[in-house]
PDB file of C-alpha atoms in Angstrom:
ATOM      1  CA  ARG A   1      15.899 -13.352  33.275  1.00  0.00           C
ATOM      2  CA  LEU A   2      15.762 -10.319  31.278  1.00  0.00           C
ATOM      3  CA  ALA A   3      16.114  -8.161  34.603  1.00  0.00           C
ATOM      4  CA  VAL A   4      19.064  -9.971  35.283  1.00  0.00           C
ATOM      5  CA  LEU A   5      20.683  -9.630  31.507  1.00  0.00           C
ATOM      6  CA  ALA A   6      19.162  -5.635  30.829  1.00  0.00           C
ATOM      7  CA  PRO A   7      22.542  -4.047  32.116  1.00  0.00           C
ATOM      8  CA  SER A   8      24.581  -5.977  29.436  1.00  0.00           C
ATOM      9  CA  LEU A   9      22.311  -5.909  26.482  1.00  0.00           C
ATOM     10  CA  ARG A  10      23.646  -5.535  23.503  1.00  0.00           C
ATOM     11  CA  MET A  11      22.021  -2.043  21.758  1.00  0.00           C
ATOM     12  CA  ARG A  12      20.194  -3.759  19.165  1.00  0.00           C
ATOM     13  CA  HIS A  13      18.750  -6.008  22.099  1.00  0.00           C
ATOM     14  CA  VAL A  14      17.910  -2.845  24.276  1.00  0.00           C
ATOM     15  CA  VAL A  15      15.435  -2.013  21.674  1.00  0.00           C
ATOM     16  CA  LEU A  16      13.900  -5.196  21.130  1.00  0.00           C
ATOM     17  CA  ALA A  17      13.515  -6.146  24.718  1.00  0.00           C
ATOM     18  CA  LEU A  18      11.779  -2.431  25.115  1.00  0.00           C
ATOM     19  CA  SER A  19       9.249  -3.117  22.234  1.00  0.00           C
ATOM     20  CA  GLY A  20       8.655  -6.597  23.525  1.00  0.00           C
ATOM     21  CA  LEU A  21       7.657  -5.366  26.980  1.00  0.00           C
ATOM     22  CA  ALA A  22       5.521  -2.585  25.331  1.00  0.00           C
ATOM     23  CA  LYS A  23       3.481  -5.373  23.160  1.00  0.00           C
ATOM     24  CA  VAL A  24       2.392  -7.565  26.097  1.00  0.00           C
ATOM     25  CA  HIS A  25       2.117  -4.261  28.651  1.00  0.00           C
ATOM     26  CA  ALA A  26      -1.914  -4.545  28.352  1.00  0.00           C
ATOM     27  CA  VAL A  27      -2.325  -7.977  29.471  1.00  0.00           C
ATOM     28  CA  ALA A  28       0.598  -7.877  32.017  1.00  0.00           C
ATOM     29  CA  GLU A  29      -1.893  -7.115  35.048  1.00  0.00           C
ATOM     30  CA  GLU A  30      -4.130 -10.281  33.766  1.00  0.00           C
ATOM     31  CA  PHE A  31      -1.019 -12.503  34.001  1.00  0.00           C
ATOM     32  CA  LYS A  32      -0.459 -11.290  37.732  1.00  0.00           C
ATOM     33  CA  VAL A  33       2.837 -10.086  36.081  1.00  0.00           C
ATOM     34  CA  GLY A  34       2.313  -6.404  36.146  1.00  0.00           C
ATOM     35  CA  LYS A  35       5.035  -5.481  38.355  1.00  0.00           C
ATOM     36  CA  LEU A  36       7.667  -7.360  37.352  1.00  0.00           C
ATOM     37  CA  LEU A  37       7.296  -6.205  33.924  1.00  0.00           C
ATOM     38  CA  ARG A  38       7.145  -2.430  35.431  1.00  0.00           C
ATOM     39  CA  ARG A  39      10.475  -3.242  37.092  1.00  0.00           C
ATOM     40  CA  VAL A  40      12.571  -4.861  34.296  1.00  0.00           C
ATOM     41  CA  ALA A  41      11.230  -2.314  31.825  1.00  0.00           C
ATOM     42  CA  ARG A  42      12.310   0.552  34.192  1.00  0.00           C
ATOM     43  CA  THR A  43      15.836  -1.234  34.339  1.00  0.00           C
ATOM     44  CA  THR A  44      16.130  -1.734  30.800  1.00  0.00           C
ATOM     45  CA  ALA A  45      14.966   2.018  29.908  1.00  0.00           C
ATOM     46  CA  LYS A  46      17.562   3.218  31.590  1.00  0.00           C
ATOM     47  CA  ARG A  47      20.142   1.696  28.918  1.00  0.00           C
ATOM     48  CA  VAL A  48      18.274   4.047  26.366  1.00  0.00           C
ATOM     49  CA  PRO A  49      20.315   7.436  26.812  1.00  0.00           C
ATOM     50  CA  GLU A  50      23.582   5.766  26.819  1.00  0.00           C
ATOM     51  CA  LEU A  51      22.398   3.899  23.138  1.00  0.00           C
ATOM     52  CA  VAL A  52      20.993   7.185  21.527  1.00  0.00           C
ATOM     53  CA  ASP A  53      23.609   8.390  19.420  1.00  0.00           C
ATOM     54  CA  ARG A  54      24.285   4.728  18.185  1.00  0.00           C
ATOM     55  CA  LEU A  55      20.492   3.484  17.624  1.00  0.00           C
ATOM     56  CA  ASP A  56      20.002   2.747  13.750  1.00  0.00           C
ATOM     57  CA  ALA A  57      17.661   5.327  12.106  1.00  0.00           C
ATOM     58  CA  GLN A  58      14.467   2.716  12.701  1.00  0.00           C
ATOM     59  CA  ASP A  59      15.114   1.856  16.195  1.00  0.00           C
ATOM     60  CA  LEU A  60      14.625   5.470  17.693  1.00  0.00           C
ATOM     61  CA  GLY A  61      11.019   5.563  16.806  1.00  0.00           C
ATOM     62  CA  LEU A  62      10.694   1.860  18.073  1.00  0.00           C
ATOM     63  CA  ALA A  63      12.316   2.848  21.294  1.00  0.00           C
ATOM     64  CA  ALA A  64      10.363   6.455  21.721  1.00  0.00           C
ATOM     65  CA  TRP A  65       7.329   4.075  21.363  1.00  0.00           C
ATOM     66  CA  ALA A  66       7.891   1.580  23.766  1.00  0.00           C
ATOM     67  CA  LEU A  67       8.889   4.170  26.307  1.00  0.00           C
ATOM     68  CA  ALA A  68       5.578   5.952  25.906  1.00  0.00           C
ATOM     69  CA  VAL A  69       3.628   2.663  25.887  1.00  0.00           C
ATOM     70  CA  LEU A  70       5.454   1.388  29.075  1.00  0.00           C
ATOM     71  CA  GLY A  71       5.411   4.590  31.137  1.00  0.00           C
ATOM     72  CA  THR A  72       8.879   4.417  32.193  1.00  0.00           C
ATOM     73  CA  PRO A  73      10.023   7.066  35.036  1.00  0.00           C
ATOM     74  CA  GLY A  74      12.508   9.643  32.962  1.00  0.00           C
ATOM     75  CA  ARG A  75      11.209   9.099  29.805  1.00  0.00           C
ATOM     76  CA  GLY A  76      10.350  12.386  28.620  1.00  0.00           C
ATOM     77  CA  PRO A  77      14.052  13.422  28.132  1.00  0.00           C
ATOM     78  CA  ALA A  78      15.072  10.231  26.780  1.00  0.00           C
ATOM     79  CA  ILE A  79      12.028  10.511  23.700  1.00  0.00           C
ATOM     80  CA  ARG A  80      13.255  14.241  23.402  1.00  0.00           C
ATOM     81  CA  GLY A  81      16.795  12.882  22.855  1.00  0.00           C
ATOM     82  CA  LEU A  82      15.453  10.296  20.704  1.00  0.00           C
ATOM     83  CA  CYS A  83      13.540  12.661  18.539  1.00  0.00           C
ATOM     84  CA  VAL A  84      16.526  15.083  18.437  1.00  0.00           C
ATOM     85  CA  ARG A  85      18.796  12.540  17.102  1.00  0.00           C
ATOM     86  CA  ALA A  86      16.333  11.874  14.684  1.00  0.00           C
ATOM     87  CA  ALA A  87      16.015  14.859  13.231  1.00  0.00           C
ATOM     88  CA  GLY A  88      20.173  15.346  12.967  1.00  0.00           C
ATOM     89  CA  LEU A  89      19.764  12.354  10.850  1.00  0.00           C
ATOM     90  CA  LEU A  90      17.048  14.282   8.598  1.00  0.00           C
ATOM     91  CA  ARG A  91      19.180  17.333   8.365  1.00  0.00           C
ATOM     92  CA  GLU A  92      22.180  15.091   7.568  1.00  0.00           C
ATOM     93  CA  GLY A  93      20.158  13.725   4.820  1.00  0.00           C
ATOM     94  CA  GLY A  94      19.075  16.965   3.412  1.00  0.00           C
ATOM     95  CA  GLY A  95      15.716  16.656   4.905  1.00  0.00           C
ATOM     96  CA  ARG A  96      14.588  13.913   2.421  1.00  0.00           C
ATOM     97  CA  GLY A  97      13.901  11.257   5.101  1.00  0.00           C
ATOM     98  CA  GLU A  98      15.547   8.438   3.166  1.00  0.00           C
ATOM     99  CA  GLN A  99      16.734   6.959   6.932  1.00  0.00           C
ATOM    100  CA  LEU A 100      13.452   7.304   8.644  1.00  0.00           C
ATOM    101  CA  SER A 101      10.612   4.904   7.378  1.00  0.00           C
ATOM    102  CA  PRO A 102       7.011   6.337   7.639  1.00  0.00           C
ATOM    103  CA  TRP A 103       6.597   4.065  10.693  1.00  0.00           C
ATOM    104  CA  CYS A 104       9.607   5.278  12.271  1.00  0.00           C
ATOM    105  CA  VAL A 105       8.084   9.005  11.929  1.00  0.00           C
ATOM    106  CA  ALA A 106       4.869   7.570  13.218  1.00  0.00           C
ATOM    107  CA  HIS A 107       6.101   6.011  16.374  1.00  0.00           C
ATOM    108  CA  LEU A 108       8.110   9.121  17.437  1.00  0.00           C
ATOM    109  CA  GLU A 109       4.918  11.074  16.690  1.00  0.00           C
ATOM    110  CA  TYR A 110       3.124   9.130  19.172  1.00  0.00           C
ATOM    111  CA  ALA A 111       5.533   9.146  21.703  1.00  0.00           C
ATOM    112  CA  VAL A 112       5.727  13.371  21.307  1.00  0.00           C
ATOM    113  CA  ARG A 113       1.880  13.619  21.679  1.00  0.00           C
ATOM    114  CA  SER A 114       1.785  11.041  24.431  1.00  0.00           C
ATOM    115  CA  GLU A 115       4.383  12.818  26.305  1.00  0.00           C
ATOM    116  CA  ALA A 116       4.304  16.354  25.587  1.00  0.00           C
ATOM    117  CA  LYS A 117       3.834  17.286  29.309  1.00  0.00           C
ATOM    118  CA  GLY A 118       6.269  15.473  30.446  1.00  0.00           C
ATOM    119  CA  MET A 119       8.947  16.370  27.997  1.00  0.00           C
ATOM    120  CA  LYS A 120       8.264  20.116  28.802  1.00  0.00           C
ATOM    121  CA  VAL A 121       7.922  21.225  25.129  1.00  0.00           C
ATOM    122  CA  LYS A 122       6.175  24.511  24.606  1.00  0.00           C
ATOM    123  CA  SER A 123       4.884  23.693  21.131  1.00  0.00           C
ATOM    124  CA  LEU A 124       4.606  20.119  19.571  1.00  0.00           C
ATOM    125  CA  GLU A 125       6.112  21.363  16.433  1.00  0.00           C
ATOM    126  CA  GLU A 126       8.972  22.108  18.261  1.00  0.00           C
ATOM    127  CA  LEU A 127       9.927  18.272  17.716  1.00  0.00           C
ATOM    128  CA  LEU A 128       7.397  17.319  15.185  1.00  0.00           C
ATOM    129  CA  GLY A 129       7.865  19.943  12.779  1.00  0.00           C
ATOM    130  CA  ALA A 130      11.250  18.408  11.434  1.00  0.00           C
ATOM    131  CA  PHE A 131       9.341  15.564  10.334  1.00  0.00           C
ATOM    132  CA  ASN A 132       6.420  17.093   8.166  1.00  0.00           C
ATOM    133  CA  SER A 133       8.517  17.716   5.243  1.00  0.00           C
ATOM    134  CA  CYS A 134      10.146  14.110   5.919  1.00  0.00           C
ATOM    135  CA  THR A 135       6.333  12.901   5.756  1.00  0.00           C
ATOM    136  CA  ALA A 136       5.193  14.793   2.848  1.00  0.00           C
ATOM    137  CA  SER A 137       8.355  13.717   0.500  1.00  0.00           C
ATOM    138  CA  GLN A 138       7.906  10.281   1.639  1.00  0.00           C
ATOM    139  CA  GLU A 139       4.146  10.559   0.371  1.00  0.00           C
ATOM    140  CA  VAL A 140       4.975  11.739  -2.866  1.00  0.00           C
ATOM    141  CA  ALA A 141       7.567   9.266  -3.572  1.00  0.00           C
ATOM    142  CA  LEU A 142       5.242   6.478  -2.381  1.00  0.00           C
ATOM    143  CA  ARG A 143       2.536   8.071  -4.960  1.00  0.00           C
ATOM    144  CA  ARG A 144       5.135   7.697  -7.628  1.00  0.00           C
ATOM    145  CA  LYS A 145       5.923   4.328  -6.736  1.00  0.00           C
ATOM    146  CA  SER A 146       2.559   3.046  -6.664  1.00  0.00           C
ATOM    147  CA  ASP A 147       1.397   4.719 -10.064  1.00  0.00           C
ATOM    148  CA  ALA A 148       4.332   3.439 -11.517  1.00  0.00           C
ATOM    149  CA  PHE A 149       3.594  -0.420 -10.197  1.00  0.00           C
ATOM    150  CA  HIS A 150       0.255  -0.016 -11.547  1.00  0.00           C
ATOM    151  CA  ALA A 151       1.004   1.493 -14.670  1.00  0.00           C
ATOM    152  CA  GLU A 152       3.792  -1.159 -15.814  1.00  0.00           C
ATOM    153  CA  PRO A 153       1.346  -4.152 -16.961  1.00  0.00           C
ATOM    154  CA  GLU A 154      -0.912  -1.775 -18.840  1.00  0.00           C
ATOM    155  CA  ALA A 155       2.303  -0.409 -20.459  1.00  0.00           C
ATOM    156  CA  ALA A 156       3.709  -3.817 -21.375  1.00  0.00           C
ATOM    157  CA  LEU A 157       0.120  -5.017 -22.663  1.00  0.00           C
ATOM    158  CA  ILE A 158       0.330  -1.714 -25.065  1.00  0.00           C
ATOM    159  CA  ALA A 159       3.861  -2.572 -25.967  1.00  0.00           C
ATOM    160  CA  ALA A 160       2.863  -6.044 -27.208  1.00  0.00           C
ATOM    161  CA  ALA A 161       0.033  -5.079 -29.317  1.00  0.00           C
ATOM    162  CA  PRO A 162      -1.955  -8.136 -29.508  1.00  0.00           C
ATOM    163  CA  TRP A 163      -4.896  -6.599 -31.095  1.00  0.00           C
ATOM    164  CA  GLU A 164      -2.632  -6.607 -34.327  1.00  0.00           C
ATOM    165  CA  GLN A 165      -2.147 -10.504 -34.010  1.00  0.00           C
ATOM    166  CA  ILE A 166      -5.461 -11.112 -33.907  1.00  0.00           C
ATOM    167  CA  VAL A 167      -6.173 -13.390 -37.168  1.00  0.00           C
ATOM    168  CA  GLY A 168      -9.572 -12.640 -38.764  1.00  0.00           C
ATOM    169  CA  ALA A 169     -10.684  -9.980 -36.217  1.00  0.00           C
ATOM    170  CA  ARG A 170     -14.402  -8.966 -37.415  1.00  0.00           C
ATOM    171  CA  ASP A 171     -14.793  -5.378 -38.375  1.00  0.00           C
ATOM    172  CA  ASP A 172     -18.591  -5.485 -37.356  1.00  0.00           C
ATOM    173  CA  GLY A 173     -17.578  -5.772 -33.650  1.00  0.00           C
ATOM    174  CA  GLY A 174     -19.033  -9.434 -34.115  1.00  0.00           C
ATOM    175  CA  GLY A 175     -22.702  -8.560 -33.269  1.00  0.00           C
ATOM    176  CA  GLY A 176     -23.303  -5.890 -36.574  1.00  0.00           C
ATOM    177  CA  GLY A 177     -21.850  -3.556 -35.150  1.00  0.00           C
ATOM    178  CA  GLY A 178     -21.936  -1.039 -38.375  1.00  0.00           C
ATOM    179  CA  GLY A 179     -18.469  -1.971 -39.604  1.00  0.00           C
ATOM    180  CA  ARG A 180     -16.451  -0.660 -36.501  1.00  0.00           C
ATOM    181  CA  LYS A 181     -14.336  -3.355 -34.352  1.00  0.00           C
ATOM    182  CA  CYS A 182     -15.621  -2.972 -30.459  1.00  0.00           C
ATOM    183  CA  ALA A 183     -13.225  -3.777 -27.567  1.00  0.00           C
ATOM    184  CA  LEU A 184     -14.752  -4.204 -23.715  1.00  0.00           C
ATOM    185  CA  VAL A 185     -11.956  -2.983 -21.592  1.00  0.00           C
ATOM    186  CA  VAL A 186     -12.435  -4.364 -18.008  1.00  0.00           C
ATOM    187  CA  GLY A 187     -11.037  -2.095 -15.110  1.00  0.00           C
ATOM    188  CA  ARG A 188      -9.211   1.251 -14.939  1.00  0.00           C
ATOM    189  CA  ALA A 189      -6.533   1.456 -18.290  1.00  0.00           C
ATOM    190  CA  ARG A 190      -6.590   4.721 -19.568  1.00  0.00           C
ATOM    191  CA  ALA A 191      -3.320   4.517 -21.717  1.00  0.00           C
ATOM    192  CA  LEU A 192      -4.906   1.386 -23.371  1.00  0.00           C
ATOM    193  CA  GLN A 193      -8.490   2.866 -24.115  1.00  0.00           C
ATOM    194  CA  LYS A 194      -6.653   5.800 -25.865  1.00  0.00           C
ATOM    195  CA  VAL A 195      -4.371   3.656 -27.843  1.00  0.00           C
ATOM    196  CA  LEU A 196      -7.528   1.094 -28.902  1.00  0.00           C
ATOM    197  CA  LYS A 197      -9.324   4.404 -29.850  1.00  0.00           C
ATOM    198  CA  GLN A 198      -6.566   5.139 -32.306  1.00  0.00           C
ATOM    199  CA  GLN A 199      -6.791   1.627 -33.374  1.00  0.00           C
ATOM    200  CA  GLY A 200     -10.075   2.227 -34.716  1.00  0.00           C
ATOM    201  CA  PHE A 201     -11.651   0.412 -31.710  1.00  0.00           C
ATOM    202  CA  ASP A 202     -15.047   1.612 -30.596  1.00  0.00           C
ATOM    203  CA  VAL A 203     -14.051   1.299 -26.701  1.00  0.00           C
ATOM    204  CA  ARG A 204     -16.714   0.200 -23.944  1.00  0.00           C
ATOM    205  CA  GLU A 205     -15.624  -0.052 -20.436  1.00  0.00           C
ATOM    206  CA  TRP A 206     -16.527  -1.813 -16.954  1.00  0.00           C
ATOM    207  CA  ASN A 207     -15.633  -0.672 -13.748  1.00  0.00           C
ATOM    208  CA  ARG A 208     -16.773  -1.896 -10.596  1.00  0.00           C
ATOM    209  CA  PHE A 209     -15.796   1.005  -8.334  1.00  0.00           C
ATOM    210  CA  SER A 210     -15.816   4.324  -8.898  1.00  0.00           C
ATOM    211  CA  GLU A 211     -13.065   6.803  -9.673  1.00  0.00           C
ATOM    212  CA  GLY A 212     -13.766  10.499  -8.858  1.00  0.00           C
ATOM    213  CA  PRO A 213     -16.812  11.631 -10.365  1.00  0.00           C
ATOM    214  CA  LYS A 214     -17.119   8.600 -12.270  1.00  0.00           C
ATOM    215  CA  PRO A 215     -19.435   5.892 -10.547  1.00  0.00           C
ATOM    216  CA  GLY A 216     -18.883   2.080 -10.847  1.00  0.00           C
ATOM    217  CA  THR A 217     -21.468  -0.289 -12.102  1.00  0.00           C
ATOM    218  CA  PRO A 218     -21.919  -3.685 -10.322  1.00  0.00           C
ATOM    219  CA  TRP A 219     -22.369  -5.295 -13.971  1.00  0.00           C
ATOM    220  CA  PRO A 220     -21.119  -4.784 -17.917  1.00  0.00           C
ATOM    221  CA  VAL A 221     -23.530  -2.093 -19.648  1.00  0.00           C
ATOM    222  CA  ILE A 222     -23.179  -2.200 -22.926  1.00  0.00           C
ATOM    223  CA  ILE A 223     -25.220   0.805 -24.564  1.00  0.00           C
ATOM    224  CA  ASP A 224     -26.808   0.096 -27.799  1.00  0.00           C
ATOM    225  CA  ASP A 225     -25.322   3.228 -29.715  1.00  0.00           C
ATOM    226  CA  GLY A 226     -27.927   3.095 -32.367  1.00  0.00           C
ATOM    227  CA  ASP A 227     -25.795   0.659 -34.575  1.00  0.00           C
ATOM    228  CA  ALA A 228     -27.916  -2.770 -34.055  1.00  0.00           C
ATOM    229  CA  SER A 229     -28.605  -4.417 -36.591  1.00  0.00           C
ATOM    230  CA  SER A 230     -31.596  -5.330 -38.661  1.00  0.00           C
ATOM    231  CA  SER A 231     -32.320  -8.136 -36.398  1.00  0.00           C
ATOM    232  CA  GLY A 232     -32.283  -5.953 -33.435  1.00  0.00           C
ATOM    233  CA  GLU A 233     -29.004  -7.327 -31.700  1.00  0.00           C
ATOM    234  CA  ARG A 234     -27.044  -4.911 -29.976  1.00  0.00           C
ATOM    235  CA  PRO A 235     -23.416  -4.434 -31.048  1.00  0.00           C
ATOM    236  CA  SER A 236     -20.833  -7.022 -29.496  1.00  0.00           C
ATOM    237  CA  CYS A 237     -17.045  -6.709 -28.486  1.00  0.00           C
ATOM    238  CA  SER A 238     -14.733  -9.144 -30.303  1.00  0.00           C
ATOM    239  CA  VAL A 239     -11.883  -8.500 -27.637  1.00  0.00           C
ATOM    240  CA  CYS A 240     -12.066  -7.874 -23.932  1.00  0.00           C
ATOM    241  CA  PHE A 241      -9.180  -6.847 -22.142  1.00  0.00           C
ATOM    242  CA  LEU A 242      -9.256  -7.639 -18.475  1.00  0.00           C
ATOM    243  CA  ARG A 243      -6.954  -5.968 -15.713  1.00  0.00           C
ATOM    244  CA  TYR A 244      -6.276  -8.546 -13.145  1.00  0.00           C
ATOM    245  CA  PRO A 245      -8.684  -7.303 -10.142  1.00  0.00           C
ATOM    246  CA  GLY A 246      -6.264  -8.583  -7.532  1.00  0.00           C
ATOM    247  CA  SER A 247      -7.866 -12.007  -6.259  1.00  0.00           C
ATOM    248  CA  ALA A 248      -9.029 -14.965  -7.719  1.00  0.00           C
ATOM    249  CA  ASP A 249     -12.597 -14.445  -6.446  1.00  0.00           C
ATOM    250  CA  ALA A 250     -12.727 -10.931  -7.838  1.00  0.00           C
ATOM    251  CA  LEU A 251     -11.420 -12.256 -11.194  1.00  0.00           C
ATOM    252  CA  ASP A 252     -14.168 -14.945 -11.093  1.00  0.00           C
ATOM    253  CA  PHE A 253     -16.630 -12.318 -10.972  1.00  0.00           C
ATOM    254  CA  ALA A 254     -15.006 -10.228 -13.267  1.00  0.00           C
ATOM    255  CA  LEU A 255     -15.054 -13.257 -15.824  1.00  0.00           C
ATOM    256  CA  HIS A 256     -18.710 -13.704 -15.498  1.00  0.00           C
ATOM    257  CA  GLY A 257     -19.463  -9.837 -16.133  1.00  0.00           C
ATOM    258  CA  ALA A 258     -17.569  -9.633 -19.067  1.00  0.00           C
ATOM    259  CA  ALA A 259     -18.960 -12.769 -20.626  1.00  0.00           C
ATOM    260  CA  SER A 260     -22.130 -11.531 -20.266  1.00  0.00           C
ATOM    261  CA  ALA A 261     -21.196  -8.962 -22.481  1.00  0.00           C
ATOM    262  CA  LEU A 262     -18.960 -10.898 -24.957  1.00  0.00           C
ATOM    263  CA  PRO A 263     -20.252 -13.016 -28.103  1.00  0.00           C
ATOM    264  CA  ARG A 264     -19.225 -16.767 -28.307  1.00  0.00           C
ATOM    265  CA  GLY A 265     -15.800 -16.824 -29.866  1.00  0.00           C
ATOM    266  CA  ALA A 266     -14.579 -13.077 -28.524  1.00  0.00           C
ATOM    267  CA  ARG A 267     -10.905 -12.911 -27.684  1.00  0.00           C
ATOM    268  CA  LEU A 268      -9.534 -12.620 -23.882  1.00  0.00           C
ATOM    269  CA  PHE A 269      -6.642 -10.699 -22.357  1.00  0.00           C
ATOM    270  CA  ILE A 270      -5.828 -10.517 -19.096  1.00  0.00           C
ATOM    271  CA  PHE A 271      -3.286  -8.228 -18.087  1.00  0.00           C
ATOM    272  CA  GLY A 272      -1.661  -7.608 -14.397  1.00  0.00           C
ATOM    273  CA  HIS A 273       1.404  -7.421 -12.357  1.00  0.00           C
ATOM    274  CA  VAL A 274       2.919 -10.416 -11.295  1.00  0.00           C
ATOM    275  CA  GLN A 275       2.836  -9.466  -7.252  1.00  0.00           C
ATOM    276  CA  GLU A 276      -1.048  -8.999  -7.851  1.00  0.00           C
ATOM    277  CA  GLY A 277      -1.140 -12.824  -8.453  1.00  0.00           C
ATOM    278  CA  VAL A 278      -2.060 -12.139 -12.241  1.00  0.00           C
ATOM    279  CA  LEU A 279       0.139 -15.837 -12.842  1.00  0.00           C
ATOM    280  CA  SER A 280      -3.316 -17.578 -11.437  1.00  0.00           C
ATOM    281  CA  ALA A 281      -4.991 -16.189 -13.990  1.00  0.00           C
ATOM    282  CA  PRO A 282      -4.901 -19.273 -16.441  1.00  0.00           C
ATOM    283  CA  ALA A 283      -6.053 -21.598 -13.737  1.00  0.00           C
ATOM    284  CA  ALA A 284      -9.794 -19.359 -13.657  1.00  0.00           C
ATOM    285  CA  VAL A 285     -10.290 -19.274 -17.503  1.00  0.00           C
ATOM    286  CA  SER A 286      -9.093 -23.224 -17.820  1.00  0.00           C
ATOM    287  CA  PRO A 287     -12.046 -25.499 -18.696  1.00  0.00           C
TER     288      PRO A 287
END
């Protein structure tokens, strides 16, 4: 049916047809349709050169990838044309690559590296060089977006300052801590720790995973700083701030670990992003 419709397919449907054929290409022989698939792919691929200047930015990479996977005749010039078009879009956007997603760039690079000989390219950089700065700028933008995403819940907690609302907070840390308030912070929260210290808290932290040179620990290790009471009890934390770890199972583990370092009656605050699933936290701590 596709072989019949290929000459009259709309622009977007040509790309969808090629990508669909590329996805089933690996199992075509198993289902004894390899010859038919190659014939349909050749017919559909002939439409690509006439559509290059009209394809959407993201479709450029998808079409190039499909042509490379299918191995259609004459794919070299077609892939080159798609790359030239993508490079033109980058120049129009000042090299920022706002129109080309990381997936689009990855598809284009795969096609170029797979078909470099057929494209008669002297150097891969001749075509790929235009995308290097695009990928670098996208990486910087993604890092900033990721950092902002992870910082939002911590900033909201700091703004709420729940430690100021704790009625009757014990300055002895709940365990004879020499007159100091003690807080346990579970998970990465550097800004929160800084604020707590400024508020007079003795901050203890527990990170299950290593961060840079700082190793993680499988269970909270609350070190006695010499502030133990005469009864020999170690100083305990009267409040705990737990960063939602991203799943119900991880939260259950973190809660058990935090509980081992907290005295009865200690306050617990769980913070995190809605998109991480933090709204499910109340169910995990309900009796």
